[in-house]
Amino acid sequence: MHSFGYRLNALLTFAVTILALMCAIASLSDNFNTPSPSAEIQITNINWFQKQPQGNDEVSLTMNISADLQSLFTWNTKQVFIFVAAEYETPKNSLNQVSLWDAIIPAKEHAKFWIHTSNKYRFVDQGNNLRGKEFNLTLHWHVMPKTGKMFADKIVMTGYSLPEEYR
Amino acid sequence: MDWQGQKLAEQIMQIMLLGFAMIAFVAGYVLGSFQMMILLYAGGVTLTTLITVPNWRFFNRHPLNWLDPSEAEKYPKPQVAVSSKKKAIKK
Protein backbone atom coordinates (compact mmCIF):
# COMPACT_ATOMS: atom_id res chain seq x y z
CA MET A 1 0.00 0.00 0.00
CA HIS A 2 2.91 2.12 -0.95
CA SER A 3 1.45 5.03 -2.84
CA PHE A 4 -1.83 6.81 -3.51
CA GLY A 5 -2.26 5.10 -6.89
CA TYR A 6 -1.41 1.68 -5.47
CA ARG A 7 -3.99 1.99 -2.68
CA LEU A 8 -6.66 3.31 -5.03
CA ASN A 9 -6.11 0.43 -7.45
CA ALA A 10 -6.14 -2.16 -4.67
CA LEU A 11 -9.34 -0.72 -3.22
CA LEU A 12 -11.21 -0.51 -6.51
CA THR A 13 -10.21 -4.03 -7.56
CA PHE A 14 -11.27 -5.48 -4.23
CA ALA A 15 -14.54 -3.52 -4.27
CA VAL A 16 -15.47 -4.76 -7.75
CA THR A 17 -14.61 -8.37 -6.84
CA ILE A 18 -16.83 -8.17 -3.77
CA LEU A 19 -19.60 -6.65 -5.92
CA ALA A 20 -19.42 -9.65 -8.25
CA LEU A 21 -19.72 -11.95 -5.25
CA MET A 22 -22.74 -10.03 -3.95
CA CYS A 23 -24.48 -10.35 -7.32
CA ALA A 24 -23.78 -14.10 -7.41
CA ILE A 25 -25.26 -14.55 -3.93
CA ALA A 26 -28.24 -12.41 -4.91
CA SER A 27 -28.86 -14.71 -7.86
CA LEU A 28 -28.54 -17.78 -5.63
CA SER A 29 -31.11 -16.30 -3.25
CA ASP A 30 -33.68 -16.58 -6.05
CA ASN A 31 -33.66 -20.35 -5.55
CA PHE A 32 -35.34 -19.89 -2.18
CA ASN A 33 -38.40 -18.46 -3.87
CA THR A 34 -41.17 -21.03 -4.42
CA PRO A 35 -43.59 -19.48 -6.90
CA SER A 36 -47.28 -20.40 -7.09
CA PRO A 37 -48.61 -18.85 -10.29
CA SER A 38 -52.05 -19.44 -11.76
CA ALA A 39 -53.56 -18.73 -15.14
CA GLU A 40 -56.71 -19.28 -17.16
CA ILE A 41 -57.45 -18.76 -20.83
CA GLN A 42 -60.89 -18.79 -22.47
CA ILE A 43 -61.40 -18.64 -26.19
CA THR A 44 -64.40 -16.35 -26.59
CA ASN A 45 -64.62 -16.41 -30.37
CA ILE A 46 -63.15 -17.92 -33.51
CA ASN A 47 -63.13 -14.84 -35.74
CA TRP A 48 -62.29 -16.61 -38.98
CA PHE A 49 -60.73 -19.87 -40.14
CA GLN A 50 -59.43 -19.94 -43.73
CA LYS A 51 -57.06 -21.76 -46.01
CA GLN A 52 -54.45 -19.36 -47.41
CA PRO A 53 -53.64 -19.28 -51.14
CA GLN A 54 -50.35 -21.09 -50.41
CA GLY A 55 -52.26 -23.96 -48.85
CA ASN A 56 -51.65 -23.28 -45.14
CA ASP A 57 -54.49 -23.05 -42.64
CA GLU A 58 -54.88 -19.83 -40.70
CA VAL A 59 -57.18 -19.06 -37.77
CA SER A 60 -57.89 -15.84 -35.90
CA LEU A 61 -59.31 -16.09 -32.42
CA THR A 62 -60.18 -13.84 -29.46
CA MET A 63 -59.16 -14.86 -25.97
CA ASN A 64 -59.67 -13.85 -22.36
CA ILE A 65 -56.35 -14.31 -20.60
CA SER A 66 -56.27 -13.96 -16.82
CA ALA A 67 -53.29 -14.75 -14.61
CA ASP A 68 -51.79 -14.15 -11.19
CA LEU A 69 -48.00 -14.21 -11.53
CA GLN A 70 -47.13 -12.08 -8.52
CA SER A 71 -45.33 -14.89 -6.70
CA LEU A 72 -42.74 -15.06 -9.48
CA PHE A 73 -41.28 -11.68 -8.53
CA THR A 74 -38.29 -11.48 -6.15
CA TRP A 75 -36.04 -8.59 -5.10
CA ASN A 76 -33.75 -9.64 -7.95
CA THR A 77 -36.39 -9.57 -10.71
CA LYS A 78 -36.17 -7.01 -13.46
CA GLN A 79 -39.20 -8.12 -15.51
CA VAL A 80 -41.18 -11.20 -16.46
CA PHE A 81 -41.67 -12.04 -20.12
CA ILE A 82 -44.79 -14.15 -20.82
CA PHE A 83 -46.21 -15.63 -23.97
CA VAL A 84 -49.15 -17.84 -24.90
CA ALA A 85 -48.43 -20.67 -27.33
CA ALA A 86 -50.84 -23.03 -29.06
CA GLU A 87 -49.44 -26.57 -29.08
CA TYR A 88 -50.73 -29.43 -31.19
CA GLU A 89 -49.66 -32.49 -33.12
CA THR A 90 -49.77 -33.09 -36.88
CA PRO A 91 -48.76 -36.04 -39.07
CA LYS A 92 -45.76 -34.01 -40.26
CA ASN A 93 -44.56 -32.69 -36.83
CA SER A 94 -44.93 -34.36 -33.44
CA LEU A 95 -45.07 -30.93 -31.79
CA ASN A 96 -46.14 -27.61 -33.28
CA GLN A 97 -45.84 -24.51 -31.10
CA VAL A 98 -47.30 -21.27 -32.39
CA SER A 99 -46.89 -18.14 -30.32
CA LEU A 100 -50.17 -16.21 -30.22
CA TRP A 101 -49.54 -13.39 -27.75
CA ASP A 102 -46.80 -12.08 -25.50
CA ALA A 103 -46.22 -9.31 -22.97
CA ILE A 104 -43.63 -7.91 -20.63
CA ILE A 105 -44.60 -7.49 -16.97
CA PRO A 106 -42.31 -4.82 -15.51
CA ALA A 107 -43.38 -4.95 -11.86
CA LYS A 108 -45.18 -7.07 -9.31
CA GLU A 109 -48.20 -4.75 -9.28
CA HIS A 110 -48.89 -5.53 -12.95
CA ALA A 111 -48.53 -9.28 -12.54
CA LYS A 112 -52.19 -9.93 -11.67
CA PHE A 113 -54.13 -9.12 -14.80
CA TRP A 114 -57.01 -9.87 -17.12
CA ILE A 115 -56.93 -9.10 -20.82
CA HIS A 116 -59.41 -9.55 -23.65
CA THR A 117 -57.50 -9.70 -26.92
CA SER A 118 -57.28 -11.24 -30.35
CA ASN A 119 -54.09 -13.12 -31.18
CA LYS A 120 -51.16 -10.73 -31.57
CA TYR A 121 -49.30 -13.07 -33.90
CA ARG A 122 -50.84 -15.05 -36.71
CA PHE A 123 -51.85 -18.61 -36.04
CA VAL A 124 -50.71 -20.30 -39.27
CA ASP A 125 -50.17 -24.02 -39.69
CA GLN A 126 -47.52 -25.80 -41.76
CA GLY A 127 -50.11 -27.36 -44.02
CA ASN A 128 -53.85 -27.70 -43.66
CA ASN A 129 -54.24 -29.82 -40.54
CA LEU A 130 -56.21 -27.49 -38.32
CA ARG A 131 -59.79 -28.55 -39.06
CA GLY A 132 -61.22 -30.10 -35.92
CA LYS A 133 -57.76 -29.99 -34.31
CA GLU A 134 -57.47 -30.35 -30.53
CA PHE A 135 -54.75 -28.17 -29.05
CA ASN A 136 -53.26 -26.99 -25.76
CA LEU A 137 -52.76 -23.39 -24.81
CA THR A 138 -49.59 -22.99 -22.77
CA LEU A 139 -48.62 -19.88 -20.82
CA HIS A 140 -44.82 -19.68 -20.71
CA TRP A 141 -42.90 -17.23 -18.55
CA HIS A 142 -39.28 -16.16 -18.30
CA VAL A 143 -38.32 -14.46 -15.04
CA MET A 144 -35.52 -12.11 -16.04
CA PRO A 145 -33.24 -11.21 -13.11
CA LYS A 146 -31.36 -8.04 -12.37
CA THR A 147 -28.25 -10.22 -12.03
CA GLY A 148 -27.69 -13.92 -12.54
CA LYS A 149 -29.76 -16.90 -13.64
CA MET A 150 -33.03 -16.66 -15.55
CA PHE A 151 -35.83 -19.04 -14.59
CA ALA A 152 -38.42 -20.24 -17.09
CA ASP A 153 -41.52 -22.39 -16.61
CA LYS A 154 -45.02 -22.86 -17.96
CA ILE A 155 -48.64 -23.80 -17.29
CA VAL A 156 -50.28 -26.14 -19.80
CA MET A 157 -54.03 -25.76 -20.31
CA THR A 158 -55.69 -28.50 -22.32
CA GLY A 159 -59.03 -29.03 -23.93
CA TYR A 160 -59.23 -26.47 -26.72
CA SER A 161 -60.30 -27.38 -30.24
CA LEU A 162 -60.89 -25.74 -33.61
CA PRO A 163 -64.04 -26.04 -35.71
CA GLU A 164 -64.46 -28.86 -38.21
CA GLU A 165 -65.11 -26.58 -41.18
CA TYR A 166 -63.63 -23.34 -42.49
CA ARG A 167 -65.56 -20.15 -41.68
CA MET B 1 2.79 6.81 4.91
CA ASP B 2 5.08 4.65 7.03
CA TRP B 3 5.18 0.84 7.12
CA GLN B 4 2.77 0.56 10.05
CA GLY B 5 0.47 3.01 8.31
CA GLN B 6 0.43 0.97 5.12
CA LYS B 7 -0.53 -2.16 7.01
CA LEU B 8 -3.23 -0.26 8.90
CA ALA B 9 -4.61 1.24 5.70
CA GLU B 10 -4.83 -2.17 4.04
CA GLN B 11 -6.56 -3.74 7.04
CA ILE B 12 -9.06 -0.90 7.34
CA MET B 13 -9.82 -1.11 3.62
CA GLN B 14 -10.48 -4.86 3.63
CA ILE B 15 -12.60 -4.84 6.77
CA MET B 16 -14.64 -1.81 5.74
CA LEU B 17 -15.38 -3.13 2.24
CA LEU B 18 -16.39 -6.58 3.49
CA GLY B 19 -18.45 -5.03 6.27
CA PHE B 20 -20.30 -2.67 3.96
CA ALA B 21 -20.90 -5.52 1.50
CA MET B 22 -22.55 -7.63 4.19
CA ILE B 23 -24.61 -4.75 5.57
CA ALA B 24 -25.70 -3.73 2.07
CA PHE B 25 -26.69 -7.28 1.09
CA VAL B 26 -28.69 -7.92 4.26
CA ALA B 27 -30.40 -4.53 4.04
CA GLY B 28 -31.29 -5.06 0.38
CA TYR B 29 -32.57 -8.58 0.97
CA VAL B 30 -34.70 -7.63 3.97
CA LEU B 31 -36.12 -4.52 2.27
CA GLY B 32 -36.62 -6.40 -1.00
CA SER B 33 -34.78 -3.67 -2.84
CA PHE B 34 -31.82 -4.40 -5.11
CA GLN B 35 -31.29 -0.68 -5.59
CA MET B 36 -30.88 -0.17 -1.83
CA MET B 37 -28.12 -2.77 -1.75
CA ILE B 38 -26.24 -1.08 -4.60
CA LEU B 39 -26.64 2.40 -3.10
CA LEU B 40 -25.47 1.33 0.35
CA TYR B 41 -22.48 -0.49 -1.10
CA ALA B 42 -21.52 2.45 -3.34
CA GLY B 43 -21.69 4.73 -0.31
CA GLY B 44 -19.51 2.31 1.62
CA VAL B 45 -16.91 2.17 -1.15
CA THR B 46 -16.76 5.98 -1.31
CA LEU B 47 -16.36 6.26 2.46
CA THR B 48 -13.62 3.63 2.48
CA THR B 49 -11.81 5.45 -0.32
CA LEU B 50 -11.90 8.70 1.63
CA ILE B 51 -10.51 7.05 4.75
CA THR B 52 -7.81 4.73 3.41
CA VAL B 53 -6.49 6.18 0.15
CA PRO B 54 -5.31 9.71 0.99
CA ASN B 55 -2.13 10.09 2.98
CA TRP B 56 -3.64 11.08 6.33
CA ARG B 57 -1.41 11.99 9.30
CA PHE B 58 -2.60 9.12 11.48
CA PHE B 59 -1.02 6.72 8.97
CA ASN B 60 2.36 8.29 9.73
CA ARG B 61 2.57 7.87 13.51
CA HIS B 62 5.75 5.75 13.32
CA PRO B 63 7.75 7.84 10.86
CA LEU B 64 10.94 6.51 9.33
CA ASN B 65 14.00 8.44 10.46
CA TRP B 66 16.13 8.97 7.40
CA LEU B 67 19.74 9.96 8.07
CA ASP B 68 20.33 13.70 7.77
CA PRO B 69 22.43 14.50 4.59
CA SER B 70 25.00 16.55 6.52
CA GLU B 71 25.63 13.52 8.81
CA ALA B 72 26.01 11.18 5.85
CA GLU B 73 28.76 13.29 4.29
CA LYS B 74 30.96 12.88 7.42
CA TYR B 75 31.27 9.15 6.80
CA PRO B 76 32.18 8.55 3.14
CA LYS B 77 31.32 5.27 1.46
CA PRO B 78 34.09 2.67 1.47
CA GLN B 79 36.16 2.43 -1.79
CA VAL B 80 36.66 -0.87 -3.55
CA ALA B 81 40.38 -1.94 -2.97
CA VAL B 82 41.52 -3.44 -6.35
CA SER B 83 45.35 -3.69 -5.67
CA SER B 84 45.14 -5.88 -2.52
CA LYS B 85 43.07 -8.49 -4.37
CA LYS B 86 45.73 -8.93 -7.13
CA LYS B 87 48.45 -9.59 -4.52
CA ALA B 88 46.44 -12.37 -2.92
CA ILE B 89 45.88 -14.20 -6.25
CA LYS B 90 49.61 -14.15 -7.17
CA LYS B 91 50.51 -16.02 -3.98
Coordinates of C-alpha atoms in Angstrom, one line a residue:
Chain A
M1 CA 0.0 0.0 0.0
H2 CA 2.9 2.1 -0.9
S3 CA 1.5 5.0 -2.8
F4 CA -1.8 6.8 -3.5
G5 CA -2.3 5.1 -6.9
Y6 CA -1.4 1.7 -5.5
R7 CA -4.0 2.0 -2.7
L8 CA -6.7 3.3 -5.0
N9 CA -6.1 0.4 -7.4
A10 CA -6.1 -2.2 -4.7
L11 CA -9.3 -0.7 -3.2
L12 CA -11.2 -0.5 -6.5
T13 CA -10.2 -4.0 -7.6
F14 CA -11.3 -5.5 -4.2
A15 CA -14.5 -3.5 -4.3
V16 CA -15.5 -4.8 -7.7
T17 CA -14.6 -8.4 -6.8
I18 CA -16.8 -8.2 -3.8
L19 CA -19.6 -6.6 -5.9
A20 CA -19.4 -9.6 -8.3
L21 CA -19.7 -12.0 -5.2
M22 CA -22.7 -10.0 -3.9
C23 CA -24.5 -10.4 -7.3
A24 CA -23.8 -14.1 -7.4
I25 CA -25.3 -14.5 -3.9
A26 CA -28.2 -12.4 -4.9
S27 CA -28.9 -14.7 -7.9
L28 CA -28.5 -17.8 -5.6
S29 CA -31.1 -16.3 -3.3
D30 CA -33.7 -16.6 -6.0
N31 CA -33.7 -20.3 -5.5
F32 CA -35.3 -19.9 -2.2
N33 CA -38.4 -18.5 -3.9
T34 CA -41.2 -21.0 -4.4
P35 CA -43.6 -19.5 -6.9
S36 CA -47.3 -20.4 -7.1
P37 CA -48.6 -18.9 -10.3
S38 CA -52.1 -19.4 -11.8
A39 CA -53.6 -18.7 -15.1
E40 CA -56.7 -19.3 -17.2
I41 CA -57.5 -18.8 -20.8
Q42 CA -60.9 -18.8 -22.5
I43 CA -61.4 -18.6 -26.2
T44 CA -64.4 -16.4 -26.6
N45 CA -64.6 -16.4 -30.4
I46 CA -63.2 -17.9 -33.5
N47 CA -63.1 -14.8 -35.7
W48 CA -62.3 -16.6 -39.0
F49 CA -60.7 -19.9 -40.1
Q50 CA -59.4 -19.9 -43.7
K51 CA -57.1 -21.8 -46.0
Q52 CA -54.5 -19.4 -47.4
P53 CA -53.6 -19.3 -51.1
Q54 CA -50.3 -21.1 -50.4
G55 CA -52.3 -24.0 -48.9
N56 CA -51.6 -23.3 -45.1
D57 CA -54.5 -23.0 -42.6
E58 CA -54.9 -19.8 -40.7
V59 CA -57.2 -19.1 -37.8
S60 CA -57.9 -15.8 -35.9
L61 CA -59.3 -16.1 -32.4
T62 CA -60.2 -13.8 -29.5
M63 CA -59.2 -14.9 -26.0
N64 CA -59.7 -13.8 -22.4
I65 CA -56.3 -14.3 -20.6
S66 CA -56.3 -14.0 -16.8
A67 CA -53.3 -14.8 -14.6
D68 CA -51.8 -14.2 -11.2
L69 CA -48.0 -14.2 -11.5
Q70 CA -47.1 -12.1 -8.5
S71 CA -45.3 -14.9 -6.7
L72 CA -42.7 -15.1 -9.5
F73 CA -41.3 -11.7 -8.5
T74 CA -38.3 -11.5 -6.2
W75 CA -36.0 -8.6 -5.1
N76 CA -33.8 -9.6 -7.9
T77 CA -36.4 -9.6 -10.7
K78 CA -36.2 -7.0 -13.5
Q79 CA -39.2 -8.1 -15.5
V80 CA -41.2 -11.2 -16.5
F81 CA -41.7 -12.0 -20.1
I82 CA -44.8 -14.1 -20.8
F83 CA -46.2 -15.6 -24.0
V84 CA -49.2 -17.8 -24.9
A85 CA -48.4 -20.7 -27.3
A86 CA -50.8 -23.0 -29.1
E87 CA -49.4 -26.6 -29.1
Y88 CA -50.7 -29.4 -31.2
E89 CA -49.7 -32.5 -33.1
T90 CA -49.8 -33.1 -36.9
P91 CA -48.8 -36.0 -39.1
K92 CA -45.8 -34.0 -40.3
N93 CA -44.6 -32.7 -36.8
S94 CA -44.9 -34.4 -33.4
L95 CA -45.1 -30.9 -31.8
N96 CA -46.1 -27.6 -33.3
Q97 CA -45.8 -24.5 -31.1
V98 CA -47.3 -21.3 -32.4
S99 CA -46.9 -18.1 -30.3
L100 CA -50.2 -16.2 -30.2
W101 CA -49.5 -13.4 -27.8
D102 CA -46.8 -12.1 -25.5
A103 CA -46.2 -9.3 -23.0
I104 CA -43.6 -7.9 -20.6
I105 CA -44.6 -7.5 -17.0
P106 CA -42.3 -4.8 -15.5
A107 CA -43.4 -5.0 -11.9
K108 CA -45.2 -7.1 -9.3
E109 CA -48.2 -4.7 -9.3
H110 CA -48.9 -5.5 -12.9
A111 CA -48.5 -9.3 -12.5
K112 CA -52.2 -9.9 -11.7
F113 CA -54.1 -9.1 -14.8
W114 CA -57.0 -9.9 -17.1
I115 CA -56.9 -9.1 -20.8
H116 CA -59.4 -9.5 -23.6
T117 CA -57.5 -9.7 -26.9
S118 CA -57.3 -11.2 -30.3
N119 CA -54.1 -13.1 -31.2
K120 CA -51.2 -10.7 -31.6
Y121 CA -49.3 -13.1 -33.9
R122 CA -50.8 -15.0 -36.7
F123 CA -51.8 -18.6 -36.0
V124 CA -50.7 -20.3 -39.3
D125 CA -50.2 -24.0 -39.7
Q126 CA -47.5 -25.8 -41.8
G127 CA -50.1 -27.4 -44.0
N128 CA -53.8 -27.7 -43.7
N129 CA -54.2 -29.8 -40.5
L130 CA -56.2 -27.5 -38.3
R131 CA -59.8 -28.5 -39.1
G132 CA -61.2 -30.1 -35.9
K133 CA -57.8 -30.0 -34.3
E134 CA -57.5 -30.3 -30.5
F135 CA -54.8 -28.2 -29.1
N136 CA -53.3 -27.0 -25.8
L137 CA -52.8 -23.4 -24.8
T138 CA -49.6 -23.0 -22.8
L139 CA -48.6 -19.9 -20.8
H140 CA -44.8 -19.7 -20.7
W141 CA -42.9 -17.2 -18.5
H142 CA -39.3 -16.2 -18.3
V143 CA -38.3 -14.5 -15.0
M144 CA -35.5 -12.1 -16.0
P145 CA -33.2 -11.2 -13.1
K146 CA -31.4 -8.0 -12.4
T147 CA -28.2 -10.2 -12.0
G148 CA -27.7 -13.9 -12.5
K149 CA -29.8 -16.9 -13.6
M150 CA -33.0 -16.7 -15.5
F151 CA -35.8 -19.0 -14.6
A152 CA -38.4 -20.2 -17.1
D153 CA -41.5 -22.4 -16.6
K154 CA -45.0 -22.9 -18.0
I155 CA -48.6 -23.8 -17.3
V156 CA -50.3 -26.1 -19.8
M157 CA -54.0 -25.8 -20.3
T158 CA -55.7 -28.5 -22.3
G159 CA -59.0 -29.0 -23.9
Y160 CA -59.2 -26.5 -26.7
S161 CA -60.3 -27.4 -30.2
L162 CA -60.9 -25.7 -33.6
P163 CA -64.0 -26.0 -35.7
E164 CA -64.5 -28.9 -38.2
E165 CA -65.1 -26.6 -41.2
Y166 CA -63.6 -23.3 -42.5
R167 CA -65.6 -20.2 -41.7
Chain B
M1 CA 2.8 6.8 4.9
D2 CA 5.1 4.6 7.0
W3 CA 5.2 0.8 7.1
Q4 CA 2.8 0.6 10.1
G5 CA 0.5 3.0 8.3
Q6 CA 0.4 1.0 5.1
K7 CA -0.5 -2.2 7.0
L8 CA -3.2 -0.3 8.9
A9 CA -4.6 1.2 5.7
E10 CA -4.8 -2.2 4.0
Q11 CA -6.6 -3.7 7.0
I12 CA -9.1 -0.9 7.3
M13 CA -9.8 -1.1 3.6
Q14 CA -10.5 -4.9 3.6
I15 CA -12.6 -4.8 6.8
M16 CA -14.6 -1.8 5.7
L17 CA -15.4 -3.1 2.2
L18 CA -16.4 -6.6 3.5
G19 CA -18.4 -5.0 6.3
F20 CA -20.3 -2.7 4.0
A21 CA -20.9 -5.5 1.5
M22 CA -22.5 -7.6 4.2
I23 CA -24.6 -4.8 5.6
A24 CA -25.7 -3.7 2.1
F25 CA -26.7 -7.3 1.1
V26 CA -28.7 -7.9 4.3
A27 CA -30.4 -4.5 4.0
G28 CA -31.3 -5.1 0.4
Y29 CA -32.6 -8.6 1.0
V30 CA -34.7 -7.6 4.0
L31 CA -36.1 -4.5 2.3
G32 CA -36.6 -6.4 -1.0
S33 CA -34.8 -3.7 -2.8
F34 CA -31.8 -4.4 -5.1
Q35 CA -31.3 -0.7 -5.6
M36 CA -30.9 -0.2 -1.8
M37 CA -28.1 -2.8 -1.8
I38 CA -26.2 -1.1 -4.6
L39 CA -26.6 2.4 -3.1
L40 CA -25.5 1.3 0.4
Y41 CA -22.5 -0.5 -1.1
A42 CA -21.5 2.4 -3.3
G43 CA -21.7 4.7 -0.3
G44 CA -19.5 2.3 1.6
V45 CA -16.9 2.2 -1.2
T46 CA -16.8 6.0 -1.3
L47 CA -16.4 6.3 2.5
T48 CA -13.6 3.6 2.5
T49 CA -11.8 5.4 -0.3
L50 CA -11.9 8.7 1.6
I51 CA -10.5 7.1 4.7
T52 CA -7.8 4.7 3.4
V53 CA -6.5 6.2 0.1
P54 CA -5.3 9.7 1.0
N55 CA -2.1 10.1 3.0
W56 CA -3.6 11.1 6.3
R57 CA -1.4 12.0 9.3
F58 CA -2.6 9.1 11.5
F59 CA -1.0 6.7 9.0
N60 CA 2.4 8.3 9.7
R61 CA 2.6 7.9 13.5
H62 CA 5.8 5.7 13.3
P63 CA 7.7 7.8 10.9
L64 CA 10.9 6.5 9.3
N65 CA 14.0 8.4 10.5
W66 CA 16.1 9.0 7.4
L67 CA 19.7 10.0 8.1
D68 CA 20.3 13.7 7.8
P69 CA 22.4 14.5 4.6
S70 CA 25.0 16.5 6.5
E71 CA 25.6 13.5 8.8
A72 CA 26.0 11.2 5.9
E73 CA 28.8 13.3 4.3
K74 CA 31.0 12.9 7.4
Y75 CA 31.3 9.2 6.8
P76 CA 32.2 8.5 3.1
K77 CA 31.3 5.3 1.5
P78 CA 34.1 2.7 1.5
Q79 CA 36.2 2.4 -1.8
V80 CA 36.7 -0.9 -3.6
A81 CA 40.4 -1.9 -3.0
V82 CA 41.5 -3.4 -6.3
S83 CA 45.4 -3.7 -5.7
S84 CA 45.1 -5.9 -2.5
K85 CA 43.1 -8.5 -4.4
K86 CA 45.7 -8.9 -7.1
K87 CA 48.4 -9.6 -4.5
A88 CA 46.4 -12.4 -2.9
I89 CA 45.9 -14.2 -6.3
K90 CA 49.6 -14.1 -7.2
K91 CA 50.5 -16.0 -4.0

